[in-house]
C-alpha cells in the first residue's frame, strides 16, 4: 500500500514540490506521478474526489470512494466558490487553530463526538501542523467549484462507501451507478468513526 499526501497537506513549512499546484489538473498529475503505477486508489472526501479524477483521467484503473461528491452543476459553482473563499480567508487571517474550531464544529462532523477524546486530540494535533496558506490554496484550487463534474463518468470502475448517519452523502452515493456499502454508526468520515468496519468494506470492494 502507498500513501500519497494531497498537495498542501504535508505540514508546515511545506516541503518543496508538495505545494498546491495552480490548477485541478496539475494537482492530479502531481499526485499521479507521486503514486506511480497502482492497481487502485482509496480516497475520503477531497481525497475521494481526487481519486475520482485519477480514474477519470486514466491515471488509475479503479477507486474506492468514501463520502464522495463527484461534481456539481455549473450554476452552483459561484456559491460554492464564495463559500470556499470564506474558509480560505479564515485560514489566512485567523490561523489554523481558529479555522479548525470552526471547521470541526460543522454539523457534518457532529457524529465524530462518538470517537474517543484521545483519538480526536491526536487528529487535532496532526491537523495543527498543516500550513494555513497551503490549505487556503487547496480550497481555492481543489474545491468542488474548480473540479470537473465527474458524475457522468461514475461506472463499474468505482466502489462507494458512506456512513449511515451522513444522509446527504448517502443520497449522493445512491444516485450514482456504482456499488455502495453503508457503514453503520458512522457519519461523514467512516474510517475515523468505524475504522474496522470501513477497512473491511474497502477490502471487499477491492476483492481482497
C-alpha atoms as an extended CHARMM CRD file, in Angstrom:
* protein
*
       208  EXT
         1         1  UNK       CA              0.0000000000        0.0000000000        0.0000000000  PROA      1               0.0000000000
         2         2  UNK       CA              1.2310000000        3.5000000000       -0.8660000000  PROA      2               0.0000000000
         3         3  UNK       CA              0.0300000000        6.7010000000        0.7910000000  PROA      3               0.0000000000
         4         4  UNK       CA              0.0980000000        9.9040000000       -1.2550000000  PROA      4               0.0000000000
         5         5  UNK       CA             -0.4770000000       13.0890000000        0.7080000000  PROA      5               0.0000000000
         6         6  UNK       CA             -2.5660000000       15.5980000000       -1.1790000000  PROA      6               0.0000000000
         7         7  UNK       CA             -0.7390000000       18.7780000000       -2.2180000000  PROA      7               0.0000000000
         8         8  UNK       CA             -0.7180000000       21.2060000000        0.7040000000  PROA      8               0.0000000000
         9         9  UNK       CA             -1.4280000000       18.5520000000        3.3530000000  PROA      9               0.0000000000
        10        10  UNK       CA              2.1050000000       17.6560000000        4.4280000000  PROA      10              0.0000000000
        11        11  UNK       CA              2.7360000000       20.0260000000        7.3130000000  PROA      11              0.0000000000
        12        12  UNK       CA              4.3860000000       23.3860000000        7.8060000000  PROA      12              0.0000000000
        13        13  UNK       CA              6.5880000000       24.6270000000        6.3190000000  PROA      13              0.0000000000
        14        14  UNK       CA              5.5570000000       22.8290000000        3.1320000000  PROA      14              0.0000000000
        15        15  UNK       CA              8.1560000000       20.6020000000        1.5330000000  PROA      15              0.0000000000
        16        16  UNK       CA              9.3340000000       21.8920000000       -1.8390000000  PROA      16              0.0000000000
        17        17  UNK       CA              7.4310000000       20.1740000000       -4.6190000000  PROA      17              0.0000000000
        18        18  UNK       CA              4.4790000000       19.3310000000       -2.3680000000  PROA      18              0.0000000000
        19        19  UNK       CA              2.7220000000       22.6900000000       -2.6040000000  PROA      19              0.0000000000
        20        20  UNK       CA             -0.7010000000       23.1000000000       -4.1650000000  PROA      20              0.0000000000
        21        21  UNK       CA             -0.3790000000       23.4530000000       -7.9210000000  PROA      21              0.0000000000
        22        22  UNK       CA             -2.1940000000       26.2000000000       -9.9010000000  PROA      22              0.0000000000
        23        23  UNK       CA             -4.9810000000       24.0410000000      -11.3740000000  PROA      23              0.0000000000
        24        24  UNK       CA             -7.0530000000       20.9610000000      -10.5530000000  PROA      24              0.0000000000
        25        25  UNK       CA             -5.4960000000       19.0090000000      -13.4280000000  PROA      25              0.0000000000
        26        26  UNK       CA             -1.9530000000       19.9870000000      -12.4330000000  PROA      26              0.0000000000
        27        27  UNK       CA             -2.5920000000       18.6540000000       -8.9530000000  PROA      27              0.0000000000
        28        28  UNK       CA             -3.9420000000       15.3960000000      -10.3790000000  PROA      28              0.0000000000
        29        29  UNK       CA             -0.7930000000       14.9900000000      -12.4490000000  PROA      29              0.0000000000
        30        30  UNK       CA              1.3880000000       15.6980000000       -9.4080000000  PROA      30              0.0000000000
        31        31  UNK       CA             -0.4470000000       13.0950000000       -7.3390000000  PROA      31              0.0000000000
        32        32  UNK       CA             -0.3670000000       10.5320000000      -10.1460000000  PROA      32              0.0000000000
        33        33  UNK       CA              3.3890000000       10.9700000000      -10.5070000000  PROA      33              0.0000000000
        34        34  UNK       CA              3.8360000000       10.6120000000       -6.7600000000  PROA      34              0.0000000000
        35        35  UNK       CA              1.7850000000        7.4040000000       -6.6960000000  PROA      35              0.0000000000
        36        36  UNK       CA              3.3690000000        5.7210000000       -9.6760000000  PROA      36              0.0000000000
        37        37  UNK       CA              1.6910000000        2.6320000000      -11.1600000000  PROA      37              0.0000000000
        38        38  UNK       CA             -1.0420000000        1.2970000000       -8.8560000000  PROA      38              0.0000000000
        39        39  UNK       CA             -3.9980000000       -1.0460000000       -9.3180000000  PROA      39              0.0000000000
        40        40  UNK       CA             -6.4410000000        1.0860000000       -7.3350000000  PROA      40              0.0000000000
        41        41  UNK       CA             -6.7470000000        4.1020000000       -5.0640000000  PROA      41              0.0000000000
        42        42  UNK       CA             -8.8670000000        4.7640000000       -1.9900000000  PROA      42              0.0000000000
        43        43  UNK       CA             -9.8530000000        8.2790000000       -1.0080000000  PROA      43              0.0000000000
        44        44  UNK       CA            -12.0620000000       10.0710000000        1.5130000000  PROA      44              0.0000000000
        45        45  UNK       CA            -13.9020000000       13.3650000000        0.8800000000  PROA      45              0.0000000000
        46        46  UNK       CA            -11.4370000000       15.5910000000       -1.0340000000  PROA      46              0.0000000000
        47        47  UNK       CA             -9.2660000000       12.5050000000       -1.4140000000  PROA      47              0.0000000000
        48        48  UNK       CA            -12.2460000000       10.6830000000       -2.9060000000  PROA      48              0.0000000000
        49        49  UNK       CA            -12.7660000000       13.4740000000       -5.4100000000  PROA      49              0.0000000000
        50        50  UNK       CA             -9.0910000000       13.3140000000       -6.3230000000  PROA      50              0.0000000000
        51        51  UNK       CA             -9.3850000000        9.5290000000       -6.6750000000  PROA      51              0.0000000000
        52        52  UNK       CA            -12.3360000000       10.0650000000       -8.9970000000  PROA      52              0.0000000000
        53        53  UNK       CA            -10.2580000000       12.4120000000      -11.1240000000  PROA      53              0.0000000000
        54        54  UNK       CA             -7.3390000000        9.9820000000      -11.2260000000  PROA      54              0.0000000000
        55        55  UNK       CA             -9.5710000000        7.2550000000      -12.6370000000  PROA      55              0.0000000000
        56        56  UNK       CA            -11.4920000000        9.5780000000      -14.9580000000  PROA      56              0.0000000000
        57        57  UNK       CA             -8.2010000000       10.9280000000      -16.3490000000  PROA      57              0.0000000000
        58        58  UNK       CA             -6.7960000000        7.4510000000      -16.9520000000  PROA      58              0.0000000000
        59        59  UNK       CA             -4.0410000000        7.5650000000      -14.3250000000  PROA      59              0.0000000000
        60        60  UNK       CA             -5.5090000000        4.7380000000      -12.2180000000  PROA      60              0.0000000000
        61        61  UNK       CA             -7.8150000000        1.8810000000      -13.2610000000  PROA      61              0.0000000000
        62        62  UNK       CA            -10.2430000000        1.8700000000      -10.3130000000  PROA      62              0.0000000000
        63        63  UNK       CA            -11.0370000000        3.5290000000       -6.9970000000  PROA      63              0.0000000000
        64        64  UNK       CA            -12.9360000000        3.1980000000       -3.7440000000  PROA      64              0.0000000000
        65        65  UNK       CA            -14.5990000000        6.4840000000       -2.8910000000  PROA      65              0.0000000000
        66        66  UNK       CA            -15.5470000000        7.2860000000        0.7060000000  PROA      66              0.0000000000
        67        67  UNK       CA            -18.0410000000       10.1190000000        1.2410000000  PROA      67              0.0000000000
        68        68  UNK       CA            -17.6150000000       11.4870000000       -2.2470000000  PROA      68              0.0000000000
        69        69  UNK       CA            -19.2960000000       14.3300000000       -4.0800000000  PROA      69              0.0000000000
        70        70  UNK       CA            -18.3200000000       13.6910000000       -7.7180000000  PROA      70              0.0000000000
        71        71  UNK       CA            -19.4910000000       17.0100000000       -9.0970000000  PROA      71              0.0000000000
        72        72  UNK       CA            -21.8940000000       19.9220000000       -9.0430000000  PROA      72              0.0000000000
        73        73  UNK       CA            -23.8550000000       21.8610000000      -11.6380000000  PROA      73              0.0000000000
        74        74  UNK       CA            -22.2080000000       24.9000000000      -13.2110000000  PROA      74              0.0000000000
        75        75  UNK       CA            -24.9880000000       27.0630000000      -11.7510000000  PROA      75              0.0000000000
        76        76  UNK       CA            -23.8770000000       26.0350000000       -8.2570000000  PROA      76              0.0000000000
        77        77  UNK       CA            -20.2030000000       26.8590000000       -8.7310000000  PROA      77              0.0000000000
        78        78  UNK       CA            -20.2850000000       30.5860000000       -7.8040000000  PROA      78              0.0000000000
        79        79  UNK       CA            -21.9320000000       29.8950000000       -4.4290000000  PROA      79              0.0000000000
        80        80  UNK       CA            -19.5040000000       27.0830000000       -3.6690000000  PROA      80              0.0000000000
        81        81  UNK       CA            -16.5450000000       29.2310000000       -4.7110000000  PROA      81              0.0000000000
        82        82  UNK       CA            -17.7230000000       32.0120000000       -2.3970000000  PROA      82              0.0000000000
        83        83  UNK       CA            -18.1290000000       29.5520000000        0.4780000000  PROA      83              0.0000000000
        84        84  UNK       CA            -14.6210000000       28.1940000000       -0.0050000000  PROA      84              0.0000000000
        85        85  UNK       CA            -13.2680000000       31.7410000000       -0.1580000000  PROA      85              0.0000000000
        86        86  UNK       CA            -14.6740000000       32.4130000000        3.3160000000  PROA      86              0.0000000000
        87        87  UNK       CA            -12.8140000000       29.3880000000        4.6880000000  PROA      87              0.0000000000
        88        88  UNK       CA             -9.6250000000       30.4410000000        2.8860000000  PROA      88              0.0000000000
        89        89  UNK       CA             -9.8500000000       33.9370000000        4.3650000000  PROA      89              0.0000000000
        90        90  UNK       CA            -10.3210000000       32.4790000000        7.8390000000  PROA      90              0.0000000000
        91        91  UNK       CA             -7.1630000000       30.4180000000        7.3990000000  PROA      91              0.0000000000
        92        92  UNK       CA             -5.1050000000       33.3780000000        6.2260000000  PROA      92              0.0000000000
        93        93  UNK       CA             -6.3880000000       35.9210000000        8.7240000000  PROA      93              0.0000000000
        94        94  UNK       CA             -7.0050000000       33.8660000000       11.8770000000  PROA      94              0.0000000000
        95        95  UNK       CA             -4.7270000000       30.8670000000       11.5140000000  PROA      95              0.0000000000
        96        96  UNK       CA             -5.0610000000       27.1170000000       11.7030000000  PROA      96              0.0000000000
        97        97  UNK       CA             -6.4000000000       26.8450000000       15.2820000000  PROA      97              0.0000000000
        98        98  UNK       CA             -9.4090000000       29.1060000000       14.7400000000  PROA      98              0.0000000000
        99        99  UNK       CA            -10.0410000000       27.5230000000       11.3600000000  PROA      99              0.0000000000
       100       100  UNK       CA            -10.1380000000       24.0680000000       12.9470000000  PROA      100             0.0000000000
       101       101  UNK       CA            -12.5050000000       25.2820000000       15.6640000000  PROA      101             0.0000000000
       102       102  UNK       CA            -14.9590000000       26.4240000000       13.0010000000  PROA      102             0.0000000000
       103       103  UNK       CA            -14.3760000000       23.5340000000       10.5710000000  PROA      103             0.0000000000
       104       104  UNK       CA            -14.8300000000       20.7790000000       13.1260000000  PROA      104             0.0000000000
       105       105  UNK       CA            -17.9360000000       22.4550000000       14.5820000000  PROA      105             0.0000000000
       106       106  UNK       CA            -19.8850000000       21.9510000000       11.3450000000  PROA      106             0.0000000000
       107       107  UNK       CA            -22.9730000000       19.7210000000       11.7160000000  PROA      107             0.0000000000
       108       108  UNK       CA            -21.4640000000       17.3990000000        9.0970000000  PROA      108             0.0000000000
       109       109  UNK       CA            -18.9190000000       16.2510000000       11.6810000000  PROA      109             0.0000000000
       110       110  UNK       CA            -21.1700000000       16.0840000000       14.7580000000  PROA      110             0.0000000000
       111       111  UNK       CA            -21.1230000000       12.2800000000       14.8450000000  PROA      111             0.0000000000
       112       112  UNK       CA            -17.3820000000       12.3500000000       15.4840000000  PROA      112             0.0000000000
       113       113  UNK       CA            -18.1650000000       13.1820000000       19.1100000000  PROA      113             0.0000000000
       114       114  UNK       CA            -18.6040000000        9.4130000000       19.4900000000  PROA      114             0.0000000000
       115       115  UNK       CA            -14.8830000000        8.8900000000       18.8430000000  PROA      115             0.0000000000
       116       116  UNK       CA            -12.6980000000        8.7380000000       21.9460000000  PROA      116             0.0000000000
       117       117  UNK       CA            -11.2620000000       12.0590000000       23.1980000000  PROA      117             0.0000000000
       118       118  UNK       CA             -7.7540000000       10.6330000000       22.8230000000  PROA      118             0.0000000000
       119       119  UNK       CA             -8.1720000000        9.8580000000       19.1070000000  PROA      119             0.0000000000
       120       120  UNK       CA             -9.8210000000       13.2020000000       18.4610000000  PROA      120             0.0000000000
       121       121  UNK       CA             -6.9760000000       15.0010000000       20.2510000000  PROA      121             0.0000000000
       122       122  UNK       CA             -4.3920000000       13.0740000000       18.2350000000  PROA      122             0.0000000000
       123       123  UNK       CA             -6.1090000000       14.0150000000       14.9910000000  PROA      123             0.0000000000
       124       124  UNK       CA             -6.4060000000       17.6460000000       16.0470000000  PROA      124             0.0000000000
       125       125  UNK       CA             -2.6960000000       17.7850000000       16.8940000000  PROA      125             0.0000000000
       126       126  UNK       CA             -1.7910000000       16.4410000000       13.4650000000  PROA      126             0.0000000000
       127       127  UNK       CA             -4.0420000000       18.9470000000       11.7430000000  PROA      127             0.0000000000
       128       128  UNK       CA             -2.4780000000       21.8360000000       13.6410000000  PROA      128             0.0000000000
       129       129  UNK       CA              0.8310000000       21.1150000000       11.9000000000  PROA      129             0.0000000000
       130       130  UNK       CA             -0.6720000000       21.9260000000        8.4920000000  PROA      130             0.0000000000
       131       131  UNK       CA              0.2690000000       25.1020000000        6.6780000000  PROA      131             0.0000000000
       132       132  UNK       CA             -2.6890000000       27.5410000000        6.5800000000  PROA      132             0.0000000000
       133       133  UNK       CA             -1.6640000000       29.1270000000        3.2830000000  PROA      133             0.0000000000
       134       134  UNK       CA             -1.4330000000       25.7630000000        1.5640000000  PROA      134             0.0000000000
       135       135  UNK       CA             -4.8450000000       24.7390000000        2.9290000000  PROA      135             0.0000000000
       136       136  UNK       CA             -6.2910000000       28.0320000000        1.7090000000  PROA      136             0.0000000000
       137       137  UNK       CA             -4.8460000000       27.4230000000       -1.7470000000  PROA      137             0.0000000000
       138       138  UNK       CA             -6.2510000000       23.8900000000       -1.7210000000  PROA      138             0.0000000000
       139       139  UNK       CA             -9.7370000000       25.2610000000       -1.0540000000  PROA      139             0.0000000000
       140       140  UNK       CA             -9.3290000000       27.7260000000       -3.9150000000  PROA      140             0.0000000000
       141       141  UNK       CA             -7.8320000000       25.3120000000       -6.4590000000  PROA      141             0.0000000000
       142       142  UNK       CA             -9.1890000000       21.8920000000       -5.4590000000  PROA      142             0.0000000000
       143       143  UNK       CA            -12.6270000000       22.8100000000       -4.1620000000  PROA      143             0.0000000000
       144       144  UNK       CA            -15.8040000000       21.4990000000       -5.7420000000  PROA      144             0.0000000000
       145       145  UNK       CA            -16.1870000000       24.7510000000       -7.6540000000  PROA      145             0.0000000000
       146       146  UNK       CA            -12.9620000000       24.0970000000       -9.5550000000  PROA      146             0.0000000000
       147       147  UNK       CA            -13.3320000000       20.3410000000      -10.0300000000  PROA      147             0.0000000000
       148       148  UNK       CA            -14.8040000000       18.9490000000      -13.2460000000  PROA      148             0.0000000000
       149       149  UNK       CA            -18.2250000000       17.3600000000      -12.9430000000  PROA      149             0.0000000000
       150       150  UNK       CA            -17.4210000000       13.6450000000      -12.9000000000  PROA      150             0.0000000000
       151       151  UNK       CA            -20.9450000000       12.3840000000      -12.2310000000  PROA      151             0.0000000000
       152       152  UNK       CA            -21.3690000000       11.0840000000      -15.7580000000  PROA      152             0.0000000000
       153       153  UNK       CA            -18.1270000000        9.1000000000      -15.5090000000  PROA      153             0.0000000000
       154       154  UNK       CA            -19.0270000000        7.0190000000      -12.4550000000  PROA      154             0.0000000000
       155       155  UNK       CA            -19.2890000000        3.3730000000      -13.5100000000  PROA      155             0.0000000000
       156       156  UNK       CA            -18.0480000000       -0.1140000000      -12.6160000000  PROA      156             0.0000000000
       157       157  UNK       CA            -14.5170000000        1.2110000000      -12.0770000000  PROA      157             0.0000000000
       158       158  UNK       CA            -15.6950000000        2.6920000000       -8.8040000000  PROA      158             0.0000000000
       159       159  UNK       CA            -16.9870000000        1.4020000000       -5.4710000000  PROA      159             0.0000000000
       160       160  UNK       CA            -18.6390000000        3.7090000000       -2.9480000000  PROA      160             0.0000000000
       161       161  UNK       CA            -18.6870000000        3.8400000000        0.8480000000  PROA      161             0.0000000000
       162       162  UNK       CA            -20.7420000000        6.1900000000        3.0370000000  PROA      162             0.0000000000
       163       163  UNK       CA            -21.6540000000        6.4470000000        6.7030000000  PROA      163             0.0000000000
       164       164  UNK       CA            -25.2360000000        5.5740000000        7.5970000000  PROA      164             0.0000000000
       165       165  UNK       CA            -25.5360000000        8.7340000000        9.7080000000  PROA      165             0.0000000000
       166       166  UNK       CA            -24.4850000000       11.0190000000        6.8510000000  PROA      166             0.0000000000
       167       167  UNK       CA            -27.7790000000       11.3170000000        4.9140000000  PROA      167             0.0000000000
       168       168  UNK       CA            -26.5440000000       13.8940000000        2.3850000000  PROA      168             0.0000000000
       169       169  UNK       CA            -23.6680000000       11.7330000000        1.1750000000  PROA      169             0.0000000000
       170       170  UNK       CA            -25.6650000000        8.5240000000        1.3460000000  PROA      170             0.0000000000
       171       171  UNK       CA            -28.1610000000       10.1750000000       -1.0180000000  PROA      171             0.0000000000
       172       172  UNK       CA            -25.3650000000       11.3150000000       -3.3430000000  PROA      172             0.0000000000
       173       173  UNK       CA            -23.9090000000        7.8090000000       -3.4050000000  PROA      173             0.0000000000
       174       174  UNK       CA            -27.2510000000        6.1150000000       -4.0180000000  PROA      174             0.0000000000
       175       175  UNK       CA            -27.8030000000        8.3020000000       -7.0620000000  PROA      175             0.0000000000
       176       176  UNK       CA            -24.5970000000        7.0040000000       -8.6840000000  PROA      176             0.0000000000
       177       177  UNK       CA            -24.3550000000        3.8080000000      -10.7740000000  PROA      177             0.0000000000
       178       178  UNK       CA            -21.7100000000        2.0690000000       -8.6450000000  PROA      178             0.0000000000
       179       179  UNK       CA            -21.8330000000       -0.4800000000       -5.8140000000  PROA      179             0.0000000000
       180       180  UNK       CA            -22.3030000000        1.0850000000       -2.3910000000  PROA      180             0.0000000000
       181       181  UNK       CA            -21.5630000000       -0.0850000000        1.1430000000  PROA      181             0.0000000000
       182       182  UNK       CA            -23.1460000000        1.7300000000        4.0810000000  PROA      182             0.0000000000
       183       183  UNK       CA            -21.1950000000        1.7680000000        7.3430000000  PROA      183             0.0000000000
       184       184  UNK       CA            -23.4100000000        1.5830000000       10.4250000000  PROA      184             0.0000000000
       185       185  UNK       CA            -22.8990000000        4.0170000000       13.3100000000  PROA      185             0.0000000000
       186       186  UNK       CA            -20.7340000000        6.3090000000       11.1950000000  PROA      186             0.0000000000
       187       187  UNK       CA            -21.1320000000        9.7810000000        9.7990000000  PROA      187             0.0000000000
       188       188  UNK       CA            -19.1450000000       11.6370000000        7.1610000000  PROA      188             0.0000000000
       189       189  UNK       CA            -15.7830000000       10.0300000000        7.9930000000  PROA      189             0.0000000000
       190       190  UNK       CA            -16.4050000000        6.2840000000        8.4100000000  PROA      190             0.0000000000
       191       191  UNK       CA            -12.6960000000        5.4690000000        8.5640000000  PROA      191             0.0000000000
       192       192  UNK       CA            -12.2880000000        7.7210000000       11.5990000000  PROA      192             0.0000000000
       193       193  UNK       CA            -15.5170000000        6.6760000000       13.2920000000  PROA      193             0.0000000000
       194       194  UNK       CA            -15.6370000000        2.9680000000       12.4030000000  PROA      194             0.0000000000
       195       195  UNK       CA            -12.1410000000        2.0210000000       11.1790000000  PROA      195             0.0000000000
       196       196  UNK       CA            -12.5210000000       -1.7650000000       11.3690000000  PROA      196             0.0000000000
       197       197  UNK       CA            -15.8420000000       -1.8790000000        9.5180000000  PROA      197             0.0000000000
       198       198  UNK       CA            -14.6090000000        0.5780000000        6.9140000000  PROA      198             0.0000000000
       199       199  UNK       CA            -11.3490000000       -1.2830000000        6.3580000000  PROA      199             0.0000000000
       200       200  UNK       CA            -13.3380000000       -4.4790000000        5.8160000000  PROA      200             0.0000000000
       201       201  UNK       CA            -15.6200000000       -2.6970000000        3.3390000000  PROA      201             0.0000000000
       202       202  UNK       CA            -12.6280000000       -1.3800000000        1.4030000000  PROA      202             0.0000000000
       203       203  UNK       CA            -11.1540000000       -4.8720000000        1.2420000000  PROA      203             0.0000000000
       204       204  UNK       CA            -14.4320000000       -6.2840000000       -0.0830000000  PROA      204             0.0000000000
       205       205  UNK       CA            -14.6800000000       -3.5130000000       -2.6570000000  PROA      205             0.0000000000
       206       206  UNK       CA            -11.1990000000       -4.3510000000       -3.9210000000  PROA      206             0.0000000000
       207       207  UNK       CA            -11.8070000000       -8.1060000000       -3.8550000000  PROA      207             0.0000000000
       208       208  UNK       CA             -9.1370000000       -8.6950000000       -1.2060000000  PROA      208             0.0000000000
